[in-house]
């Protein structure tokens, strides 16, 4: 499916659309403007990115914010404000037309998802819209028309981001910079270096590129997504072991990105503090790929019973919009229904090809989720399941405690699988210098300062970033809006 087809798939109207599609359209539509809403952006944009990746084309996200909208509400009232938003929405819709899809994100924030358009073309396109807005006066009712100004921020896939979350973050950063730099302008995320709005350093952290873990990451891939499968290949279980702030989660997230870039299906489960109800971690994890991939959701939905759907509906609300089989008269308890549903979902994912399952913060994951993974993977005849656990070590003589607990929770896998331990060590001075370079681009630090930073942080990436943030806040490292000094 192309990006255009992915976008169009949720836009049918009667008489072509089924009742379920009409219901889904209403869920994705802003009531005031008739544009798509932030729910559409959250659940459909990831699928559009996947389609763009397969089609090897560009997607741009332009985030927009009205300048001074609050004054309209305060001066003319909320009804006038709503009229302004509605008419502005029509203006965006008419301009974007067949080049993408307009969205009302929240309040006076709008967006345009532009397909088959690289960043320079998107900049020219939105510059044209800004000129159109500046030349217009928008009706707010009672014979009153007002001029308006807007700020626009643009980022592109794949130039600036590898996934929807990064694309949204960077277009939002560009929008923030536009507003902080004078408003009524279009700002694009830079091709090189970090974009920092005047007076705001929060966009610098965390450092997104992994630093100091290249060899470990290569080894981790050799035991997961790069390993040979098929034939007599033995199941492998990778354990990524590290303390707080050592980069354990960052490494696992990077593994996930690498897998998705290759087209592998992924499940990323993480422990939820104080949430130990059966299967809560795994239900949340499987909901993500299903919410993001409408074709996959429809394929798997036909395999689920009505009662199984009901147990998953709170995490996968779109299930309620799809045609369902008649309910079964046979009573089953919740745990049985969820177990059956999870089994069908994982088999459905495996039909797509290879599957990577990541369980981060395994000490917080509910036992039912761990037992399910233990049973499903160890008893599966497929060798196409890659498995990695994130294990948080504890201080003062308890480094193996969480690891031992995990091994007890997955006895079948522990017995029949080859175990690979990926242990994260403190970063050295060279890696710390690289982190500074990733943030500032070129600022050099003396050997004495570098040694002090390594000593005070203990080589912990999270602590290093914290100390750098403190140095920037205190003016020891300065950014003047253009350069670091």
Coordinates of C-alpha atoms in Angstrom, one line a residue:
X1 CA 0.0 0.0 0.0
X2 CA 1.4 3.4 -1.0
X3 CA 1.3 6.4 1.4
X4 CA -1.6 7.8 -0.6
X5 CA -3.6 4.6 -0.4
X6 CA -2.8 4.3 3.3
X7 CA -4.2 7.9 3.8
X8 CA -7.2 7.2 1.6
X9 CA -8.1 3.9 3.3
X10 CA -9.7 5.7 6.2
X11 CA -11.5 8.3 4.1
X12 CA -14.4 6.5 2.4
X13 CA -17.8 7.9 2.9
X14 CA -21.3 6.6 2.2
X15 CA -22.5 4.9 0.1
X16 CA -19.1 3.2 -0.4
X17 CA -18.1 2.9 3.3
X18 CA -19.4 0.1 5.6
X19 CA -20.9 1.1 8.9
X20 CA -17.7 0.1 10.7
X21 CA -15.7 2.3 8.4
X22 CA -18.1 5.2 9.0
X23 CA -17.7 4.7 12.8
X24 CA -13.9 4.6 12.4
X25 CA -14.0 7.8 10.3
X26 CA -16.1 9.6 13.0
X27 CA -13.5 8.5 15.7
X28 CA -10.7 10.1 13.6
X29 CA -12.6 13.3 12.7
X30 CA -12.5 16.6 14.5
X31 CA -16.1 17.7 15.2
X32 CA -15.6 21.4 14.9
X33 CA -13.5 21.6 11.7
X34 CA -14.3 18.3 10.0
X35 CA -10.6 17.7 9.6
X36 CA -8.7 14.6 10.9
X37 CA -7.9 14.8 14.6
X38 CA -4.9 13.9 16.8
X39 CA -6.2 10.4 17.2
X40 CA -5.8 9.9 13.5
X41 CA -2.3 11.3 13.6
X42 CA -1.3 9.0 16.5
X43 CA -2.8 5.8 15.1
X44 CA -2.6 6.2 11.3
X45 CA 0.6 8.2 10.8
X46 CA 2.9 5.3 11.8
X47 CA 1.2 3.2 9.1
X48 CA 1.7 6.0 6.5
X49 CA 5.5 6.0 7.5
X50 CA 5.7 2.3 7.0
X51 CA 4.0 2.7 3.5
X52 CA 6.5 5.5 2.7
X53 CA 9.4 3.2 3.7
X54 CA 8.2 0.4 1.4
X55 CA 7.6 2.9 -1.4
X56 CA 11.0 4.6 -0.8
X57 CA 9.4 8.0 -0.8
X58 CA 9.3 11.0 1.5
X59 CA 6.8 12.2 4.1
X60 CA 6.8 15.6 5.7
X61 CA 4.9 16.7 8.8
X62 CA 4.1 20.4 9.1
X63 CA 2.9 21.5 12.5
X64 CA 1.1 24.8 12.7
X65 CA 0.1 27.1 15.5
X66 CA -2.0 30.3 15.4
X67 CA -0.2 33.3 16.8
X68 CA -2.3 35.3 19.3
X69 CA -5.5 33.2 19.1
X70 CA -6.2 33.7 22.8
X71 CA -6.8 37.4 22.2
X72 CA -9.6 36.5 19.7
X73 CA -11.3 34.4 22.4
X74 CA -10.8 37.1 25.0
X75 CA -12.0 39.9 22.8
X76 CA -14.8 38.4 20.7
X77 CA -15.8 35.3 22.7
X78 CA -15.4 31.6 22.3
X79 CA -18.1 31.3 19.6
X80 CA -16.1 33.7 17.4
X81 CA -13.0 31.7 18.2
X82 CA -14.7 28.5 17.1
X83 CA -15.8 30.1 13.9
X84 CA -12.3 31.3 13.2
X85 CA -10.9 27.8 13.8
X86 CA -13.6 26.2 11.5
X87 CA -12.9 28.7 8.7
X88 CA -9.1 28.3 9.1
X89 CA -9.6 24.6 8.9
X90 CA -11.4 25.0 5.6
X91 CA -8.5 27.2 4.4
X92 CA -6.0 24.5 5.2
X93 CA -8.1 21.8 3.6
X94 CA -8.5 23.7 0.4
X95 CA -4.8 24.4 0.2
X96 CA -3.5 21.0 1.0
X97 CA -6.1 19.3 -1.2
X98 CA -4.5 16.2 -2.9
X99 CA -0.9 16.9 -1.6
X100 CA -1.6 15.3 1.8
X101 CA -4.1 15.5 4.7
X102 CA -4.9 18.4 7.0
X103 CA -5.3 17.7 10.7
X104 CA -6.6 19.7 13.7
X105 CA -4.2 18.6 16.4
X106 CA -5.5 20.4 19.5
X107 CA -7.0 23.9 20.2
X108 CA -5.4 26.3 17.7
X109 CA -2.8 23.8 16.7
X110 CA -3.1 22.2 13.2
X111 CA -0.9 19.9 11.1
X112 CA -0.5 18.8 7.5
X113 CA 0.9 15.3 6.6
X114 CA 2.4 15.8 3.2
X115 CA 3.3 12.8 1.0
X116 CA 5.7 12.4 -1.9
X117 CA 7.3 15.7 -0.8
X118 CA 10.9 16.2 0.4
X119 CA 11.8 18.9 2.9
X120 CA 12.8 21.7 0.5
X121 CA 9.5 21.2 -1.5
X122 CA 7.5 21.1 1.7
X123 CA 9.2 24.3 2.8
X124 CA 8.2 26.1 -0.4
X125 CA 4.7 24.6 -0.2
X126 CA 4.1 25.8 3.3
X127 CA 5.7 29.2 2.6
X128 CA 3.0 29.5 0.0
X129 CA 0.4 28.7 2.6
X130 CA 1.9 31.3 5.0
X131 CA 1.6 34.0 2.2
X132 CA -2.0 33.0 1.6
X133 CA -2.8 33.3 5.3
X134 CA -1.0 36.7 5.6
X135 CA -3.0 38.0 2.6
X136 CA -6.4 36.9 4.0
X137 CA -8.9 38.0 6.5
X138 CA -10.9 35.2 8.1
X139 CA -14.6 35.6 9.0
X140 CA -15.4 35.1 12.7
X141 CA -19.2 36.0 12.4
X142 CA -21.3 39.1 12.9
X143 CA -19.7 40.7 9.8
X144 CA -16.3 40.7 11.4
X145 CA -13.2 39.4 9.6
X146 CA -9.7 39.3 11.1
X147 CA -6.2 38.9 9.8
X148 CA -4.2 36.1 11.4
X149 CA -0.6 34.9 11.7
X150 CA 0.7 31.4 12.1
X151 CA 4.0 29.7 12.9
X152 CA 4.9 26.5 11.1
X153 CA 7.5 23.8 11.8
X154 CA 8.5 21.1 9.3
X155 CA 10.4 17.8 9.6
X156 CA 10.7 15.0 7.1
X157 CA 10.9 11.2 6.9
X158 CA 13.4 9.7 6.2
X159 CA 15.8 12.7 6.3
X160 CA 15.1 13.8 9.9
X161 CA 13.4 10.8 11.5
X162 CA 13.1 7.0 11.2
X163 CA 9.6 6.7 12.7
X164 CA 6.5 8.7 13.5
X165 CA 7.5 9.6 17.1
X166 CA 10.7 11.2 16.0
X167 CA 9.0 12.9 13.1
X168 CA 6.4 14.5 15.4
X169 CA 9.0 15.5 17.9
X170 CA 11.2 17.2 15.4
X171 CA 8.5 19.0 13.6
X172 CA 7.2 20.2 17.0
X173 CA 10.7 21.4 17.8
X174 CA 10.8 23.3 14.6
X175 CA 7.4 24.8 15.4
X176 CA 8.6 25.9 18.8
X177 CA 11.7 27.5 17.3
X178 CA 9.5 29.4 14.8
X179 CA 7.4 30.8 17.7
X180 CA 10.3 31.6 19.9
X181 CA 12.2 33.3 17.0
X182 CA 9.6 35.9 16.1
X183 CA 6.5 33.9 14.9
X184 CA 4.7 34.1 11.5
X185 CA 7.4 32.1 9.8
X186 CA 8.2 28.6 8.5
X187 CA 11.2 26.7 10.2
X188 CA 12.5 23.4 9.0
X189 CA 14.4 20.9 11.1
X190 CA 18.1 21.3 10.1
X191 CA 19.9 18.6 8.1
X192 CA 22.9 18.7 10.5
X193 CA 23.3 19.5 14.1
X194 CA 20.7 20.1 16.9
X195 CA 17.9 22.5 16.6
X196 CA 17.6 24.6 19.7
X197 CA 15.1 27.4 20.2
X198 CA 16.4 30.5 22.1
X199 CA 16.3 29.8 25.8
X200 CA 15.3 26.2 25.5
X201 CA 17.8 23.3 25.9
X202 CA 15.3 20.5 26.6
X203 CA 15.3 19.5 22.9
X204 CA 19.0 18.5 23.2
X205 CA 18.4 15.5 25.5
X206 CA 18.5 12.6 25.4
X207 CA 21.2 12.1 22.9
X208 CA 19.5 10.0 20.3
X209 CA 22.5 8.4 18.7
X210 CA 24.0 5.5 20.7
X211 CA 27.5 6.3 21.8
X212 CA 30.0 3.8 23.1
X213 CA 27.9 0.7 22.4
X214 CA 28.7 0.0 18.7
X215 CA 30.4 -3.4 19.4
X216 CA 27.8 -4.5 21.9
X217 CA 25.0 -3.6 19.5
X218 CA 26.6 -5.6 16.7
X219 CA 27.0 -8.6 19.0
X220 CA 23.4 -8.2 20.1
X221 CA 22.1 -8.2 16.5
X222 CA 24.2 -11.3 15.8
X223 CA 22.3 -13.2 18.5
X224 CA 18.9 -11.8 17.4
X225 CA 17.9 -10.3 14.1
X226 CA 21.2 -11.2 12.3
X227 CA 21.3 -14.8 13.5
X228 CA 20.7 -17.7 11.1
X229 CA 17.2 -19.3 11.4
X230 CA 15.6 -22.4 9.9
X231 CA 16.7 -26.0 9.9
X232 CA 18.2 -27.1 13.3
X233 CA 18.9 -23.5 14.5
X234 CA 18.7 -23.4 18.3
X235 CA 16.5 -20.8 20.0
X236 CA 18.5 -18.0 21.5
X237 CA 17.6 -15.7 24.4
X238 CA 19.6 -12.4 24.7
X239 CA 19.9 -10.7 28.1
X240 CA 20.7 -7.0 28.0
X241 CA 22.0 -6.3 31.6
X242 CA 22.7 -3.0 33.1
X243 CA 22.0 -0.6 36.0
X244 CA 19.8 2.6 35.8
X245 CA 20.9 5.0 33.2
X246 CA 23.5 2.7 31.6
X247 CA 21.7 2.7 28.2
X248 CA 19.9 -0.7 28.5
X249 CA 16.5 0.7 27.2
X250 CA 18.3 2.8 24.6
X251 CA 20.0 -0.3 23.2
X252 CA 16.8 -2.3 23.1
X253 CA 14.9 0.5 21.4
X254 CA 17.7 0.7 18.8
X255 CA 17.4 -3.0 18.2
X256 CA 13.7 -2.5 17.6
X257 CA 14.3 0.2 15.1
X258 CA 16.8 -1.9 13.2
X259 CA 14.3 -4.8 13.1
X260 CA 11.4 -2.6 11.9
X261 CA 13.7 -1.0 9.2
X262 CA 14.1 -4.5 7.8
X263 CA 10.4 -5.2 7.8
X264 CA 10.4 -7.5 10.9
X265 CA 7.3 -7.6 13.1
X266 CA 8.2 -6.4 16.6
X267 CA 6.6 -6.6 20.1
X268 CA 8.1 -4.3 22.7
X269 CA 6.8 -5.0 26.2
X270 CA 7.9 -3.2 29.3
X271 CA 7.1 -3.5 33.0
X272 CA 4.5 -1.2 34.4
X273 CA 5.1 -0.2 38.0
X274 CA 2.3 -1.3 40.4
X275 CA 0.5 -2.9 37.5
X276 CA 0.7 -6.7 38.0
X277 CA -2.7 -7.8 36.7
X278 CA -2.4 -10.9 34.4
X279 CA -1.1 -10.2 30.9
X280 CA -1.2 -6.4 31.3
X281 CA 2.4 -5.9 29.9
X282 CA 1.8 -8.1 26.9
X283 CA -1.6 -6.8 26.0
X284 CA -0.2 -3.3 25.9
X285 CA 2.7 -4.4 23.8
X286 CA 0.7 -6.3 21.1
X287 CA -1.8 -3.4 20.9
X288 CA 0.9 -1.1 19.4
X289 CA 1.6 -2.9 16.1
X290 CA -2.1 -3.6 15.7
X291 CA -3.1 0.0 16.2
X292 CA -0.5 1.1 13.7
X293 CA -1.0 -1.4 11.0
X294 CA -4.7 -1.5 9.8
X295 CA -4.2 -4.3 7.3
X296 CA -2.6 -6.5 10.0
X297 CA -5.3 -5.6 12.5
X298 CA -8.1 -6.7 10.0
X299 CA -6.3 -10.0 9.3
X300 CA -5.9 -10.9 13.0
X301 CA -9.4 -9.5 14.0
X302 CA -11.2 -12.2 11.9
X303 CA -9.5 -14.9 14.1
X304 CA -10.7 -13.4 17.4
X305 CA -14.0 -14.3 19.0
X306 CA -16.3 -11.6 20.2
X307 CA -15.4 -12.3 23.9
X308 CA -11.7 -12.2 23.1
X309 CA -12.2 -8.9 21.4
X310 CA -14.0 -7.5 24.4
X311 CA -11.0 -8.3 26.6
X312 CA -8.6 -6.4 24.3
X313 CA -10.9 -3.5 23.3
X314 CA -9.7 -1.1 26.0
X315 CA -6.1 -1.4 24.6
X316 CA -7.2 -1.8 20.9
X317 CA -10.3 0.4 20.6
X318 CA -10.4 0.0 16.8
X319 CA -11.5 -3.6 17.3
X320 CA -15.0 -2.3 18.2
X321 CA -15.3 -0.8 14.8
X322 CA -14.7 -4.0 12.9
X323 CA -17.4 -6.7 12.0
X324 CA -17.4 -9.3 14.7
X325 CA -18.5 -13.0 14.8
X326 CA -21.5 -13.9 16.9
X327 CA -20.7 -14.3 20.6
X328 CA -20.1 -17.8 21.9
X329 CA -22.4 -19.3 24.5
X330 CA -19.5 -21.2 26.1
X331 CA -18.4 -19.2 29.2
X332 CA -14.7 -18.7 29.7
X333 CA -12.8 -16.8 32.3
X334 CA -10.8 -13.7 31.4
X335 CA -7.3 -15.3 31.7
X336 CA -8.3 -18.1 29.2
X337 CA -9.8 -15.6 26.8
X338 CA -6.7 -13.4 26.9
X339 CA -4.3 -16.4 26.5
X340 CA -6.2 -17.5 23.4
X341 CA -6.3 -14.0 22.0
X342 CA -2.5 -13.5 22.5
X343 CA -1.8 -16.9 20.9
X344 CA -3.8 -16.0 17.8
X345 CA -2.1 -12.5 17.6
X346 CA 1.4 -13.9 17.8
X347 CA 0.7 -16.6 15.2
X348 CA -0.8 -13.8 13.0
X349 CA 2.4 -11.8 13.4
X350 CA 4.5 -14.8 12.6
X351 CA 2.6 -15.4 9.4
X352 CA 4.1 -12.0 8.3
X353 CA 7.6 -13.5 8.7
X354 CA 10.2 -13.0 11.4
X355 CA 9.2 -11.7 14.8
X356 CA 11.3 -9.8 17.4
X357 CA 10.0 -9.9 21.0
X358 CA 11.6 -7.5 23.5
X359 CA 10.8 -7.5 27.2
X360 CA 12.3 -4.5 28.9
X361 CA 12.5 -4.0 32.7
X362 CA 11.6 -7.6 33.0
X363 CA 11.5 -7.4 36.8
X364 CA 8.4 -5.2 36.5
X365 CA 6.6 -7.4 34.0
X366 CA 3.7 -9.4 35.3
X367 CA 4.3 -13.2 35.7
X368 CA 1.5 -14.2 33.3
X369 CA 3.1 -12.3 30.5
X370 CA 6.5 -13.9 31.2
X371 CA 4.9 -17.3 31.4
X372 CA 3.1 -16.9 28.2
X373 CA 6.3 -15.9 26.3
X374 CA 8.1 -18.9 27.9
X375 CA 5.4 -21.3 26.8
X376 CA 4.7 -19.8 23.3
X377 CA 8.3 -19.4 22.2
X378 CA 9.7 -22.6 23.7
X379 CA 6.8 -24.7 22.2
X380 CA 6.7 -23.0 18.9
X381 CA 7.9 -24.9 15.9
X382 CA 9.1 -21.7 14.3
X383 CA 12.7 -20.7 14.6
X384 CA 11.8 -17.2 13.4
X385 CA 11.3 -15.7 16.8
X386 CA 14.1 -13.5 18.2
X387 CA 13.9 -12.7 21.9
X388 CA 15.7 -10.1 24.1
X389 CA 15.1 -9.2 27.7
X390 CA 16.2 -6.1 29.5
X391 CA 17.5 -6.9 33.0
X392 CA 18.0 -4.1 35.5
X393 CA 20.9 -4.9 37.9
X394 CA 20.7 -4.0 41.6
X395 CA 23.5 -2.4 43.6
X396 CA 25.5 -3.7 46.5
X397 CA 25.9 -7.4 46.0
X398 CA 22.5 -8.0 44.3
X399 CA 23.5 -7.8 40.7
X400 CA 22.2 -11.2 39.9
X401 CA 18.8 -10.9 41.8
X402 CA 16.6 -9.7 38.9
X403 CA 18.4 -12.1 36.5
X404 CA 17.7 -15.1 38.8
X405 CA 14.1 -14.1 39.1
X406 CA 13.8 -13.9 35.3
X407 CA 15.3 -17.3 34.8
X408 CA 12.9 -18.8 37.2
X409 CA 10.0 -17.1 35.4
X410 CA 11.0 -18.6 32.0
X411 CA 12.2 -22.2 32.9
X412 CA 11.5 -23.8 29.5
X413 CA 13.4 -21.1 27.6
X414 CA 16.2 -21.2 30.1
X415 CA 16.6 -24.9 29.7
X416 CA 16.4 -25.3 25.9
X417 CA 17.9 -22.0 24.7
X418 CA 21.3 -20.7 24.2
X419 CA 21.7 -17.7 26.5
X420 CA 23.7 -14.6 25.4
X421 CA 24.6 -12.0 28.1
X422 CA 25.1 -8.4 26.9
X423 CA 26.4 -6.5 29.9
X424 CA 26.7 -2.7 29.7
X425 CA 29.8 -1.2 31.1
X426 CA 30.6 2.5 32.0
X427 CA 31.6 4.7 29.1
X428 CA 35.2 5.8 28.7
X429 CA 36.5 9.4 28.1
X430 CA 36.4 9.0 24.3
X431 CA 32.7 8.0 24.3
X432 CA 32.0 11.0 26.7
X433 CA 33.7 13.3 24.2
X434 CA 31.5 11.8 21.5
X435 CA 28.4 12.6 23.5
X436 CA 29.4 16.2 23.8
X437 CA 30.0 16.3 20.1
X438 CA 26.6 14.8 19.4
X439 CA 25.0 17.7 21.4
X440 CA 27.1 20.7 20.4
X441 CA 28.6 19.7 17.1
X442 CA 32.1 21.0 17.7
X443 CA 32.8 22.2 21.2
X444 CA 36.1 20.9 22.5
X445 CA 36.6 20.0 26.2
X446 CA 39.9 19.8 27.9
X447 CA 41.4 16.5 29.0
X448 CA 41.1 17.6 32.7
X449 CA 37.4 18.5 32.3
X450 CA 36.8 15.3 30.4
X451 CA 38.4 13.2 33.2
X452 CA 36.4 15.0 35.8
X453 CA 33.2 14.4 33.9
X454 CA 34.0 10.7 33.6
X455 CA 34.8 10.5 37.4
X456 CA 31.7 12.3 38.6
X457 CA 29.3 10.5 36.3
X458 CA 30.9 7.1 36.8
X459 CA 30.6 6.6 33.0
X460 CA 26.8 6.4 33.3
X461 CA 25.3 7.9 30.1
X462 CA 22.2 9.3 31.9
X463 CA 24.5 11.0 34.6
X464 CA 26.7 12.3 31.8
X465 CA 23.8 14.0 30.1
X466 CA 22.6 15.3 33.4
X467 CA 26.0 16.9 34.2
X468 CA 26.1 18.4 30.6
X469 CA 22.6 19.8 31.0
X470 CA 23.7 21.4 34.3
X471 CA 26.8 22.9 32.6
X472 CA 24.7 24.4 29.9
X473 CA 22.2 25.8 32.4
X474 CA 25.0 27.5 34.3
X475 CA 26.5 29.0 31.2
X476 CA 29.7 26.9 31.2
X477 CA 28.8 25.8 27.7
X478 CA 26.8 28.4 25.8
X479 CA 24.5 28.3 22.8
X480 CA 23.7 31.7 21.2
X481 CA 20.9 30.5 18.9
X482 CA 23.4 29.6 16.1
X483 CA 26.6 28.3 17.6
X484 CA 28.0 26.6 20.7
X485 CA 30.8 28.2 22.6

